Structure formats: structure tokens, C-alpha cells
Amino acid sequence: VELRALSDRSYTFSVRSPPTAWLVKQAAGVTKGPTNPNVAGAEPSGYITPEAIYHIAVMKQADDNRWHLPLEGVAKSVVGTARSIGIVVREENDTQQDEEKAASA
């Protein structure tokens, strides 16, 4: 939320989208990030699909300060945020195949 008071006693009020990290955690179903982020070989704290990345990028692109950026650039920013909080981007099919491999082993 941004509130600007002008000298003539008028004001402007704008509501922005939630923080990217919060949106990514909601899409991944994670309540908080890992205790040791960015540790090589550590188990990821969650997974998110490219479709969810796309929807978050569209929402973030609609903000006033990102209207001029291409959707691909905004999506790369969302992927970077996900990576920094320990969430891996992958297809749902990959998740199902990993579960099947773990169950058969």
C-alpha cells in the first residue's frame, strides 16, 4: 500500500501486489523457508511449477514499477526469488516420477 499526501491536502492511494517471496511460498505450499538456505546438496524446502511462476510474473508485471519490463524478465526474477528461499522450479510430472522411483526403491 502506498499513500502519498500532496501539498494541496489531496492524496493518492495505490495498492500493490504482495511480495514475490510470499507469493512463491503460497504457490509451493511452504510456510517458511529453509533454516540453511543455499547449501549445496541440501533438500529443497518445496517445489513450484512453471505455470505458477507465469501467474506470479503476470501479477507482478501489473505493478506500477514493472509495466515496462518484459514478462520473461519478470519471470526470471520470480525464479531467482524461489531459488533464494530454497524452492525448486519443476514440472508436476517430474515430481510424480521421483515419487514412483522412491516407492519402488
mmCIF file of N, CA, C and O in Angstrom:
data_model
loop_
_atom_site.group_PDB
_atom_site.id
_atom_site.type_symbol
_atom_site.label_atom_id
_atom_site.label_comp_id
_atom_site.label_asym_id
_atom_site.label_seq_id
_atom_site.Cartn_x
_atom_site.Cartn_y
_atom_site.Cartn_z
ATOM 1 N N VAL A 1 0.850 -1.170 0.000
ATOM 2 C CA VAL A 1 0.000 0.000 0.000
ATOM 3 C C VAL A 1 0.894 1.230 0.000
ATOM 4 O O VAL A 1 1.850 1.312 0.757
ATOM 5 N N GLU A 2 0.573 2.155 -0.863
ATOM 6 C CA GLU A 2 1.338 3.397 -0.931
ATOM 7 C C GLU A 2 0.365 4.564 -0.846
ATOM 8 O O GLU A 2 -0.596 4.646 -1.603
ATOM 9 N N LEU A 3 0.602 5.448 0.097
ATOM 10 C CA LEU A 3 -0.232 6.626 0.302
ATOM 11 C C LEU A 3 0.649 7.857 0.163
ATOM 12 O O LEU A 3 1.650 7.989 0.861
ATOM 13 N N ARG A 4 0.279 8.759 -0.757
ATOM 14 C CA ARG A 4 1.042 9.990 -0.980
ATOM 15 C C ARG A 4 0.155 11.188 -0.655
ATOM 16 O O ARG A 4 -0.898 11.364 -1.261
ATOM 17 N N ALA A 5 0.612 12.007 0.281
ATOM 18 C CA ALA A 5 -0.095 13.229 0.638
ATOM 19 C C ALA A 5 0.525 14.370 -0.168
ATOM 20 O O ALA A 5 1.740 14.545 -0.178
ATOM 21 N N LEU A 6 -0.316 15.134 -0.834
ATOM 22 C CA LEU A 6 0.144 16.251 -1.652
ATOM 23 C C LEU A 6 -0.040 17.557 -0.885
ATOM 24 O O LEU A 6 -0.775 17.635 0.100
ATOM 25 N N SER A 7 0.623 18.614 -1.344
ATOM 26 C CA SER A 7 0.603 19.891 -0.632
ATOM 27 C C SER A 7 -0.776 20.558 -0.637
ATOM 28 O O SER A 7 -1.066 21.362 0.238
ATOM 29 N N ASP A 8 -1.641 20.212 -1.592
ATOM 30 C CA ASP A 8 -2.974 20.823 -1.629
ATOM 31 C C ASP A 8 -3.997 20.017 -0.811
ATOM 32 O O ASP A 8 -5.193 20.135 -1.001
ATOM 33 N N ARG A 9 -3.513 19.181 0.099
ATOM 34 C CA ARG A 9 -4.304 18.358 1.006
ATOM 35 C C ARG A 9 -5.052 17.220 0.306
ATOM 36 O O ARG A 9 -5.947 16.622 0.860
ATOM 37 N N SER A 10 -4.696 16.942 -0.915
ATOM 38 C CA SER A 10 -5.257 15.770 -1.579
ATOM 39 C C SER A 10 -4.255 14.623 -1.415
ATOM 40 O O SER A 10 -3.147 14.813 -0.917
ATOM 41 N N TYR A 11 -4.648 13.445 -1.821
ATOM 42 C CA TYR A 11 -3.762 12.301 -1.681
ATOM 43 C C TYR A 11 -4.008 11.298 -2.799
ATOM 44 O O TYR A 11 -5.046 11.314 -3.452
ATOM 45 N N THR A 12 -3.021 10.461 -3.015
ATOM 46 C CA THR A 12 -3.161 9.340 -3.942
ATOM 47 C C THR A 12 -2.928 8.062 -3.144
ATOM 48 O O THR A 12 -2.113 8.019 -2.222
ATOM 49 N N PHE A 13 -3.666 7.047 -3.509
ATOM 50 C CA PHE A 13 -3.631 5.786 -2.780
ATOM 51 C C PHE A 13 -3.494 4.665 -3.798
ATOM 52 O O PHE A 13 -4.283 4.566 -4.730
ATOM 53 N N SER A 14 -2.452 3.832 -3.670
ATOM 54 C CA SER A 14 -2.288 2.714 -4.603
ATOM 55 C C SER A 14 -1.976 1.447 -3.818
ATOM 56 O O SER A 14 -1.256 1.471 -2.824
ATOM 57 N N VAL A 15 -2.532 0.350 -4.295
ATOM 58 C CA VAL A 15 -2.321 -0.951 -3.673
ATOM 59 C C VAL A 15 -1.493 -1.791 -4.635
ATOM 60 O O VAL A 15 -1.846 -1.938 -5.803
ATOM 61 N N ARG A 16 -0.397 -2.312 -4.155
ATOM 62 C CA ARG A 16 0.479 -3.136 -4.975
ATOM 63 C C ARG A 16 0.264 -4.606 -4.644
ATOM 64 O O ARG A 16 -0.375 -4.946 -3.652
ATOM 65 N N SER A 17 0.855 -5.463 -5.471
ATOM 66 C CA SER A 17 0.742 -6.899 -5.236
ATOM 67 C C SER A 17 1.596 -7.294 -4.030
ATOM 68 O O SER A 17 2.519 -6.573 -3.646
ATOM 69 N N PRO A 18 1.312 -8.453 -3.438
ATOM 70 C CA PRO A 18 2.106 -8.910 -2.290
ATOM 71 C C PRO A 18 3.560 -9.159 -2.691
ATOM 72 O O PRO A 18 3.877 -9.285 -3.879
ATOM 73 N N PRO A 19 4.460 -9.290 -1.720
ATOM 74 C CA PRO A 19 5.861 -9.570 -2.036
ATOM 75 C C PRO A 19 6.013 -10.887 -2.802
ATOM 76 O O PRO A 19 5.259 -11.837 -2.590
ATOM 77 N N THR A 20 6.993 -10.937 -3.679
ATOM 78 C CA THR A 20 7.217 -12.113 -4.511
ATOM 79 C C THR A 20 7.495 -13.349 -3.666
ATOM 80 O O THR A 20 6.990 -14.434 -3.956
ATOM 81 N N ALA A 21 8.279 -13.211 -2.626
ATOM 82 C CA ALA A 21 8.611 -14.361 -1.774
ATOM 83 C C ALA A 21 7.350 -14.955 -1.159
ATOM 84 O O ALA A 21 7.205 -16.179 -1.067
ATOM 85 N N TRP A 22 6.421 -14.127 -0.731
ATOM 86 C CA TRP A 22 5.179 -14.616 -0.138
ATOM 87 C C TRP A 22 4.357 -15.371 -1.183
ATOM 88 O O TRP A 22 3.808 -16.441 -0.892
ATOM 89 N N LEU A 23 4.265 -14.822 -2.397
ATOM 90 C CA LEU A 23 3.512 -15.491 -3.457
ATOM 91 C C LEU A 23 4.126 -16.841 -3.815
ATOM 92 O O LEU A 23 3.407 -17.833 -4.020
ATOM 93 N N VAL A 24 5.449 -16.901 -3.869
ATOM 94 C CA VAL A 24 6.132 -18.155 -4.200
ATOM 95 C C VAL A 24 5.893 -19.195 -3.109
ATOM 96 O O VAL A 24 5.593 -20.360 -3.393
ATOM 97 N N LYS A 25 6.001 -18.782 -1.854
ATOM 98 C CA LYS A 25 5.780 -19.726 -0.757
ATOM 99 C C LYS A 25 4.337 -20.226 -0.740
ATOM 100 O O LYS A 25 4.089 -21.395 -0.462
ATOM 101 N N GLN A 26 3.390 -19.359 -1.051
ATOM 102 C CA GLN A 26 1.991 -19.779 -1.104
ATOM 103 C C GLN A 26 1.770 -20.796 -2.225
ATOM 104 O O GLN A 26 1.073 -21.783 -2.049
ATOM 105 N N ALA A 27 2.367 -20.542 -3.383
ATOM 106 C CA ALA A 27 2.205 -21.454 -4.523
ATOM 107 C C ALA A 27 2.863 -22.797 -4.255
ATOM 108 O O ALA A 27 2.390 -23.833 -4.732
ATOM 109 N N ALA A 28 3.956 -22.806 -3.504
ATOM 110 C CA ALA A 28 4.672 -24.046 -3.206
ATOM 111 C C ALA A 28 4.079 -24.765 -1.995
ATOM 112 O O ALA A 28 4.433 -25.914 -1.733
ATOM 113 N N GLY A 29 3.210 -24.104 -1.258
ATOM 114 C CA GLY A 29 2.620 -24.711 -0.070
ATOM 115 C C GLY A 29 3.589 -24.774 1.098
ATOM 116 O O GLY A 29 3.520 -25.672 1.931
ATOM 117 N N VAL A 30 4.488 -23.806 1.168
ATOM 118 C CA VAL A 30 5.505 -23.765 2.215
ATOM 119 C C VAL A 30 5.182 -22.610 3.151
ATOM 120 O O VAL A 30 4.820 -21.523 2.704
ATOM 121 N N THR A 31 5.316 -22.842 4.463
ATOM 122 C CA THR A 31 5.022 -21.762 5.407
ATOM 123 C C THR A 31 6.228 -20.872 5.665
ATOM 124 O O THR A 31 6.084 -19.691 5.907
ATOM 125 N N LYS A 32 7.433 -21.474 5.638
ATOM 126 C CA LYS A 32 8.637 -20.663 5.800
ATOM 127 C C LYS A 32 9.781 -21.307 5.039
ATOM 128 O O LYS A 32 9.739 -22.486 4.695
ATOM 129 N N GLY A 33 10.820 -20.527 4.789
ATOM 130 C CA GLY A 33 11.959 -21.005 4.016
ATOM 131 C C GLY A 33 12.821 -21.964 4.814
ATOM 132 O O GLY A 33 12.556 -22.270 5.976
ATOM 133 N N PRO A 34 13.901 -22.459 4.203
ATOM 134 C CA PRO A 34 14.774 -23.412 4.890
ATOM 135 C C PRO A 34 15.575 -22.737 5.998
ATOM 136 O O PRO A 34 15.776 -21.532 6.000
ATOM 137 N N THR A 35 16.047 -23.558 6.945
ATOM 138 C CA THR A 35 16.853 -23.000 8.030
ATOM 139 C C THR A 35 18.258 -22.669 7.552
ATOM 140 O O THR A 35 18.883 -21.757 8.059
ATOM 141 N N ASN A 36 18.773 -23.423 6.554
ATOM 142 C CA ASN A 36 20.091 -23.168 5.970
ATOM 143 C C ASN A 36 19.937 -22.981 4.472
ATOM 144 O O ASN A 36 20.092 -23.931 3.710
ATOM 145 N N PRO A 37 19.635 -21.774 4.006
ATOM 146 C CA PRO A 37 19.417 -21.583 2.577
ATOM 147 C C PRO A 37 20.703 -21.677 1.759
ATOM 148 O O PRO A 37 21.797 -21.447 2.268
ATOM 149 N N ASN A 38 20.540 -22.055 0.492
ATOM 150 C CA ASN A 38 21.622 -22.094 -0.494
ATOM 151 C C ASN A 38 22.792 -22.995 -0.091
ATOM 152 O O ASN A 38 23.936 -22.710 -0.390
ATOM 153 N N VAL A 39 22.504 -24.084 0.602
ATOM 154 C CA VAL A 39 23.534 -25.047 0.947
ATOM 155 C C VAL A 39 23.575 -26.087 -0.164
ATOM 156 O O VAL A 39 22.551 -26.663 -0.528
ATOM 157 N N ALA A 40 24.759 -26.349 -0.699
ATOM 158 C CA ALA A 40 24.899 -27.303 -1.802
ATOM 159 C C ALA A 40 24.487 -28.695 -1.341
ATOM 160 O O ALA A 40 24.904 -29.170 -0.289
ATOM 161 N N GLY A 41 23.639 -29.336 -2.120
ATOM 162 C CA GLY A 41 23.200 -30.689 -1.821
ATOM 163 C C GLY A 41 22.081 -30.775 -0.797
ATOM 164 O O GLY A 41 21.669 -31.875 -0.434
ATOM 165 N N ALA A 42 21.603 -29.660 -0.301
ATOM 166 C CA ALA A 42 20.537 -29.686 0.699
ATOM 167 C C ALA A 42 19.199 -30.003 0.040
ATOM 168 O O ALA A 42 18.987 -29.728 -1.141
ATOM 169 N N GLU A 43 18.322 -30.596 0.807
ATOM 170 C CA GLU A 43 16.980 -30.918 0.328
ATOM 171 C C GLU A 43 16.202 -29.613 0.134
ATOM 172 O O GLU A 43 16.189 -28.759 1.028
ATOM 173 N N PRO A 44 15.547 -29.429 -1.024
ATOM 174 C CA PRO A 44 14.776 -28.196 -1.233
ATOM 175 C C PRO A 44 13.596 -28.125 -0.270
ATOM 176 O O PRO A 44 13.061 -29.152 0.149
ATOM 177 N N SER A 45 13.201 -26.922 0.070
ATOM 178 C CA SER A 45 12.090 -26.755 1.002
ATOM 179 C C SER A 45 10.745 -26.905 0.319
ATOM 180 O O SER A 45 9.728 -27.032 0.983
ATOM 181 N N GLY A 46 10.713 -26.892 -1.011
ATOM 182 C CA GLY A 46 9.463 -27.067 -1.739
ATOM 183 C C GLY A 46 9.688 -27.010 -3.232
ATOM 184 O O GLY A 46 10.795 -26.780 -3.710
ATOM 185 N N TYR A 47 8.599 -27.236 -3.960
ATOM 186 C CA TYR A 47 8.636 -27.233 -5.418
ATOM 187 C C TYR A 47 7.510 -26.358 -5.943
ATOM 188 O O TYR A 47 6.445 -26.268 -5.335
ATOM 189 N N ILE A 48 7.767 -25.731 -7.097
ATOM 190 C CA ILE A 48 6.771 -24.874 -7.736
ATOM 191 C C ILE A 48 6.817 -25.158 -9.237
ATOM 192 O O ILE A 48 7.868 -25.478 -9.782
ATOM 193 N N THR A 49 5.684 -25.056 -9.892
ATOM 194 C CA THR A 49 5.602 -25.353 -11.319
ATOM 195 C C THR A 49 5.855 -24.100 -12.158
ATOM 196 O O THR A 49 5.675 -22.975 -11.679
ATOM 197 N N PRO A 50 6.256 -24.285 -13.408
ATOM 198 C CA PRO A 50 6.428 -23.128 -14.293
ATOM 199 C C PRO A 50 5.122 -22.354 -14.508
ATOM 200 O O PRO A 50 5.153 -21.138 -14.705
ATOM 201 N N GLU A 51 3.995 -23.040 -14.454
ATOM 202 C CA GLU A 51 2.704 -22.352 -14.601
ATOM 203 C C GLU A 51 2.480 -21.377 -13.454
ATOM 204 O O GLU A 51 1.980 -20.266 -13.654
ATOM 205 N N ALA A 52 2.845 -21.787 -12.235
ATOM 206 C CA ALA A 52 2.704 -20.893 -11.084
ATOM 207 C C ALA A 52 3.655 -19.700 -11.211
ATOM 208 O O ALA A 52 3.282 -18.570 -10.864
ATOM 209 N N ILE A 53 4.863 -19.951 -11.736
ATOM 210 C CA ILE A 53 5.814 -18.856 -11.975
ATOM 211 C C ILE A 53 5.208 -17.855 -12.957
ATOM 212 O O ILE A 53 5.288 -16.643 -12.758
ATOM 213 N N TYR A 54 4.582 -18.365 -14.011
ATOM 214 C CA TYR A 54 3.958 -17.496 -15.013
ATOM 215 C C TYR A 54 2.867 -16.635 -14.372
ATOM 216 O O TYR A 54 2.809 -15.424 -14.597
ATOM 217 N N HIS A 55 1.997 -17.233 -13.560
ATOM 218 C CA HIS A 55 0.898 -16.474 -12.947
ATOM 219 C C HIS A 55 1.427 -15.409 -11.980
ATOM 220 O O HIS A 55 0.908 -14.288 -11.936
ATOM 221 N N ILE A 56 2.475 -15.743 -11.243
ATOM 222 C CA ILE A 56 3.071 -14.759 -10.334
ATOM 223 C C ILE A 56 3.714 -13.629 -11.136
ATOM 224 O O ILE A 56 3.572 -12.454 -10.792
ATOM 225 N N ALA A 57 4.396 -13.967 -12.232
ATOM 226 C CA ALA A 57 5.044 -12.951 -13.060
ATOM 227 C C ALA A 57 4.018 -12.008 -13.683
ATOM 228 O O ALA A 57 4.250 -10.796 -13.756
ATOM 229 N N VAL A 58 2.885 -12.530 -14.127
ATOM 230 C CA VAL A 58 1.828 -11.681 -14.695
ATOM 231 C C VAL A 58 1.306 -10.719 -13.628
ATOM 232 O O VAL A 58 1.096 -9.533 -13.895
ATOM 233 N N MET A 59 1.127 -11.226 -12.397
ATOM 234 C CA MET A 59 0.638 -10.379 -11.312
ATOM 235 C C MET A 59 1.657 -9.288 -10.975
ATOM 236 O O MET A 59 1.296 -8.122 -10.775
ATOM 237 N N LYS A 60 2.942 -9.649 -10.928
ATOM 238 C CA LYS A 60 3.976 -8.681 -10.586
ATOM 239 C C LYS A 60 4.201 -7.667 -11.707
ATOM 240 O O LYS A 60 4.540 -6.517 -11.447
ATOM 241 N N GLN A 61 4.014 -8.080 -12.957
ATOM 242 C CA GLN A 61 4.205 -7.163 -14.087
ATOM 243 C C GLN A 61 3.147 -6.062 -14.084
ATOM 244 O O GLN A 61 3.384 -4.974 -14.588
ATOM 245 N N ALA A 62 1.998 -6.332 -13.493
ATOM 246 C CA ALA A 62 0.925 -5.343 -13.456
ATOM 247 C C ALA A 62 1.213 -4.196 -12.475
ATOM 248 O O ALA A 62 0.531 -3.176 -12.521
ATOM 249 N N ASP A 63 2.217 -4.347 -11.614
ATOM 250 C CA ASP A 63 2.581 -3.270 -10.690
ATOM 251 C C ASP A 63 3.075 -2.051 -11.462
ATOM 252 O O ASP A 63 3.594 -2.168 -12.572
ATOM 253 N N ASP A 64 2.951 -0.893 -10.843
ATOM 254 C CA ASP A 64 3.324 0.364 -11.492
ATOM 255 C C ASP A 64 4.794 0.422 -11.889
ATOM 256 O O ASP A 64 5.145 0.965 -12.925
ATOM 257 N N ASN A 65 5.665 -0.145 -11.087
ATOM 258 C CA ASN A 65 7.088 -0.005 -11.359
ATOM 259 C C ASN A 65 7.651 -1.108 -12.264
ATOM 260 O O ASN A 65 8.845 -1.135 -12.517
ATOM 261 N N ARG A 66 6.814 -2.018 -12.770
ATOM 262 C CA ARG A 66 7.304 -3.086 -13.647
ATOM 263 C C ARG A 66 6.571 -3.152 -14.980
ATOM 264 O O ARG A 66 6.755 -4.104 -15.723
ATOM 265 N N TRP A 67 5.772 -2.197 -15.311
ATOM 266 C CA TRP A 67 4.971 -2.268 -16.534
ATOM 267 C C TRP A 67 5.831 -2.309 -17.787
ATOM 268 O O TRP A 67 5.438 -2.849 -18.812
ATOM 269 N N HIS A 68 7.037 -1.734 -17.729
ATOM 270 C CA HIS A 68 7.903 -1.644 -18.903
ATOM 271 C C HIS A 68 8.793 -2.874 -19.089
ATOM 272 O O HIS A 68 9.436 -3.018 -20.121
ATOM 273 N N LEU A 69 8.849 -3.773 -18.108
ATOM 274 C CA LEU A 69 9.710 -4.948 -18.200
ATOM 275 C C LEU A 69 9.015 -6.067 -18.969
ATOM 276 O O LEU A 69 7.808 -6.272 -18.811
ATOM 277 N N PRO A 70 9.755 -6.834 -19.762
ATOM 278 C CA PRO A 70 9.145 -7.967 -20.466
ATOM 279 C C PRO A 70 8.766 -9.062 -19.460
ATOM 280 O O PRO A 70 9.395 -9.203 -18.413
ATOM 281 N N LEU A 71 7.765 -9.842 -19.810
ATOM 282 C CA LEU A 71 7.274 -10.895 -18.922
ATOM 283 C C LEU A 71 8.377 -11.906 -18.619
ATOM 284 O O LEU A 71 8.477 -12.413 -17.507
ATOM 285 N N GLU A 72 9.225 -12.194 -19.599
ATOM 286 C CA GLU A 72 10.315 -13.147 -19.384
ATOM 287 C C GLU A 72 11.274 -12.662 -18.293
ATOM 288 O O GLU A 72 11.724 -13.444 -17.449
ATOM 289 N N GLY A 73 11.572 -11.375 -18.283
ATOM 290 C CA GLY A 73 12.454 -10.820 -17.264
ATOM 291 C C GLY A 73 11.844 -10.885 -15.875
ATOM 292 O O GLY A 73 12.533 -11.193 -14.898
ATOM 293 N N VAL A 74 10.557 -10.607 -15.789
ATOM 294 C CA VAL A 74 9.872 -10.684 -14.501
ATOM 295 C C VAL A 74 9.838 -12.131 -14.031
ATOM 296 O O VAL A 74 10.049 -12.425 -12.846
ATOM 297 N N ALA A 75 9.600 -13.076 -14.949
ATOM 298 C CA ALA A 75 9.561 -14.497 -14.589
ATOM 299 C C ALA A 75 10.930 -14.971 -14.096
ATOM 300 O O ALA A 75 11.025 -15.742 -13.142
ATOM 301 N N LYS A 76 12.013 -14.502 -14.727
ATOM 302 C CA LYS A 76 13.356 -14.863 -14.268
ATOM 303 C C LYS A 76 13.601 -14.329 -12.859
ATOM 304 O O LYS A 76 14.259 -14.979 -12.044
ATOM 305 N N SER A 77 13.075 -13.162 -12.574
ATOM 306 C CA SER A 77 13.199 -12.599 -11.237
ATOM 307 C C SER A 77 12.452 -13.454 -10.217
ATOM 308 O O SER A 77 12.936 -13.680 -9.100
ATOM 309 N N VAL A 78 11.275 -13.941 -10.579
ATOM 310 C CA VAL A 78 10.485 -14.804 -9.694
ATOM 311 C C VAL A 78 11.229 -16.119 -9.451
ATOM 312 O O VAL A 78 11.288 -16.617 -8.324
ATOM 313 N N VAL A 79 11.830 -16.692 -10.503
ATOM 314 C CA VAL A 79 12.605 -17.929 -10.354
ATOM 315 C C VAL A 79 13.791 -17.695 -9.419
ATOM 316 O O VAL A 79 14.106 -18.533 -8.569
ATOM 317 N N GLY A 80 14.464 -16.566 -9.544
ATOM 318 C CA GLY A 80 15.586 -16.240 -8.661
ATOM 319 C C GLY A 80 15.155 -16.108 -7.214
ATOM 320 O O GLY A 80 15.852 -16.567 -6.304
ATOM 321 N N THR A 81 13.997 -15.511 -6.990
ATOM 322 C CA THR A 81 13.472 -15.398 -5.632
ATOM 323 C C THR A 81 13.164 -16.778 -5.072
ATOM 324 O O THR A 81 13.484 -17.076 -3.918
ATOM 325 N N ALA A 82 12.557 -17.636 -5.890
ATOM 326 C CA ALA A 82 12.241 -19.003 -5.450
ATOM 327 C C ALA A 82 13.519 -19.754 -5.096
ATOM 328 O O ALA A 82 13.593 -20.432 -4.064
ATOM 329 N N ARG A 83 14.532 -19.630 -5.931
ATOM 330 C CA ARG A 83 15.793 -20.325 -5.685
ATOM 331 C C ARG A 83 16.436 -19.838 -4.389
ATOM 332 O O ARG A 83 17.003 -20.621 -3.632
ATOM 333 N N SER A 84 16.349 -18.537 -4.124
ATOM 334 C CA SER A 84 16.993 -17.985 -2.933
ATOM 335 C C SER A 84 16.326 -18.434 -1.644
ATOM 336 O O SER A 84 16.964 -18.429 -0.588
ATOM 337 N N ILE A 85 15.060 -18.837 -1.695
ATOM 338 C CA ILE A 85 14.388 -19.326 -0.485
ATOM 339 C C ILE A 85 14.263 -20.844 -0.493
ATOM 340 O O ILE A 85 13.502 -21.414 0.279
ATOM 341 N N GLY A 86 15.021 -21.505 -1.359
ATOM 342 C CA GLY A 86 15.099 -22.960 -1.328
ATOM 343 C C GLY A 86 13.987 -23.692 -2.032
ATOM 344 O O GLY A 86 13.750 -24.864 -1.756
ATOM 345 N N ILE A 87 13.274 -23.042 -2.944
ATOM 346 C CA ILE A 87 12.180 -23.667 -3.683
ATOM 347 C C ILE A 87 12.652 -23.930 -5.107
ATOM 348 O O ILE A 87 13.193 -23.045 -5.757
ATOM 349 N N VAL A 88 12.444 -25.160 -5.578
ATOM 350 C CA VAL A 88 12.910 -25.585 -6.886
ATOM 351 C C VAL A 88 11.746 -25.525 -7.876
ATOM 352 O O VAL A 88 10.626 -25.937 -7.554
ATOM 353 N N VAL A 89 12.038 -25.041 -9.081
ATOM 354 C CA VAL A 89 11.027 -24.979 -10.142
ATOM 355 C C VAL A 89 11.131 -26.243 -10.973
ATOM 356 O O VAL A 89 12.194 -26.566 -11.493
ATOM 357 N N ARG A 90 10.024 -26.981 -11.066
ATOM 358 C CA ARG A 90 9.996 -28.172 -11.916
ATOM 359 C C ARG A 90 8.567 -28.547 -12.254
ATOM 360 O O ARG A 90 7.627 -28.150 -11.576
ATOM 361 N N GLU A 91 8.423 -29.351 -13.307
ATOM 362 C CA GLU A 91 7.121 -29.802 -13.778
ATOM 363 C C GLU A 91 6.486 -30.758 -12.775
ATOM 364 O O GLU A 91 7.187 -31.444 -12.037
ATOM 365 N N GLU A 92 5.160 -30.838 -12.773
ATOM 366 C CA GLU A 92 4.470 -31.779 -11.894
ATOM 367 C C GLU A 92 4.812 -33.215 -12.262
ATOM 368 O O GLU A 92 4.903 -34.080 -11.402
ATOM 369 N N ASN A 93 5.004 -33.498 -13.552
ATOM 370 C CA ASN A 93 5.339 -34.844 -13.990
ATOM 371 C C ASN A 93 6.645 -35.307 -13.370
ATOM 372 O O ASN A 93 6.797 -36.475 -13.033
ATOM 373 N N ASP A 94 7.613 -34.406 -13.231
ATOM 374 C CA ASP A 94 8.890 -34.747 -12.614
ATOM 375 C C ASP A 94 8.695 -35.168 -11.162
ATOM 376 O O ASP A 94 9.336 -36.102 -10.686
ATOM 377 N N THR A 95 7.798 -34.506 -10.456
ATOM 378 C CA THR A 95 7.528 -34.835 -9.064
ATOM 379 C C THR A 95 6.921 -36.225 -8.956
ATOM 380 O O THR A 95 7.311 -37.020 -8.104
ATOM 381 N N GLN A 96 5.979 -36.542 -9.821
ATOM 382 C CA GLN A 96 5.340 -37.852 -9.795
ATOM 383 C C GLN A 96 6.343 -38.949 -10.120
ATOM 384 O O GLN A 96 6.349 -40.010 -9.496
ATOM 385 N N GLN A 97 7.230 -38.735 -11.067
ATOM 386 C CA GLN A 97 8.233 -39.733 -11.428
ATOM 387 C C GLN A 97 9.203 -39.955 -10.277
ATOM 388 O O GLN A 97 9.588 -41.089 -9.999
ATOM 389 N N ASP A 98 9.603 -38.895 -9.581
ATOM 390 C CA ASP A 98 10.500 -39.036 -8.432
ATOM 391 C C ASP A 98 9.845 -39.835 -7.303
ATOM 392 O O ASP A 98 10.489 -40.655 -6.657
ATOM 393 N N GLU A 99 8.549 -39.606 -7.075
ATOM 394 C CA GLU A 99 7.834 -40.350 -6.052
ATOM 395 C C GLU A 99 7.724 -41.822 -6.404
ATOM 396 O O GLU A 99 7.859 -42.692 -5.546
ATOM 397 N N GLU A 100 7.492 -42.117 -7.689
ATOM 398 C CA GLU A 100 7.415 -43.506 -8.124
ATOM 399 C C GLU A 100 8.757 -44.208 -7.968
ATOM 400 O O GLU A 100 8.819 -45.358 -7.557
ATOM 401 N N LYS A 101 9.857 -43.535 -8.287
ATOM 402 C CA LYS A 101 11.187 -44.103 -8.136
ATOM 403 C C LYS A 101 11.490 -44.372 -6.657
ATOM 404 O O LYS A 101 12.065 -45.403 -6.309
ATOM 405 N N ALA A 102 11.113 -43.449 -5.799
ATOM 406 C CA ALA A 102 11.366 -43.620 -4.369
ATOM 407 C C ALA A 102 10.538 -44.770 -3.799
ATOM 408 O O ALA A 102 11.003 -45.519 -2.932
ATOM 409 N N ALA A 103 9.318 -44.940 -4.290
ATOM 410 C CA ALA A 103 8.451 -46.001 -3.798
ATOM 411 C C ALA A 103 8.952 -47.378 -4.262
ATOM 412 O O ALA A 103 8.831 -48.368 -3.536
ATOM 413 N N SER A 104 9.513 -47.462 -5.471
ATOM 414 C CA SER A 104 9.999 -48.743 -5.986
ATOM 415 C C SER A 104 11.369 -49.119 -5.434
ATOM 416 O O SER A 104 11.761 -50.277 -5.507
ATOM 417 N N ALA A 105 12.094 -48.176 -4.876
ATOM 418 C CA ALA A 105 13.447 -48.459 -4.364
ATOM 419 C C ALA A 105 13.446 -49.064 -2.997
ATOM 420 O O ALA A 105 12.590 -49.294 -2.317
#
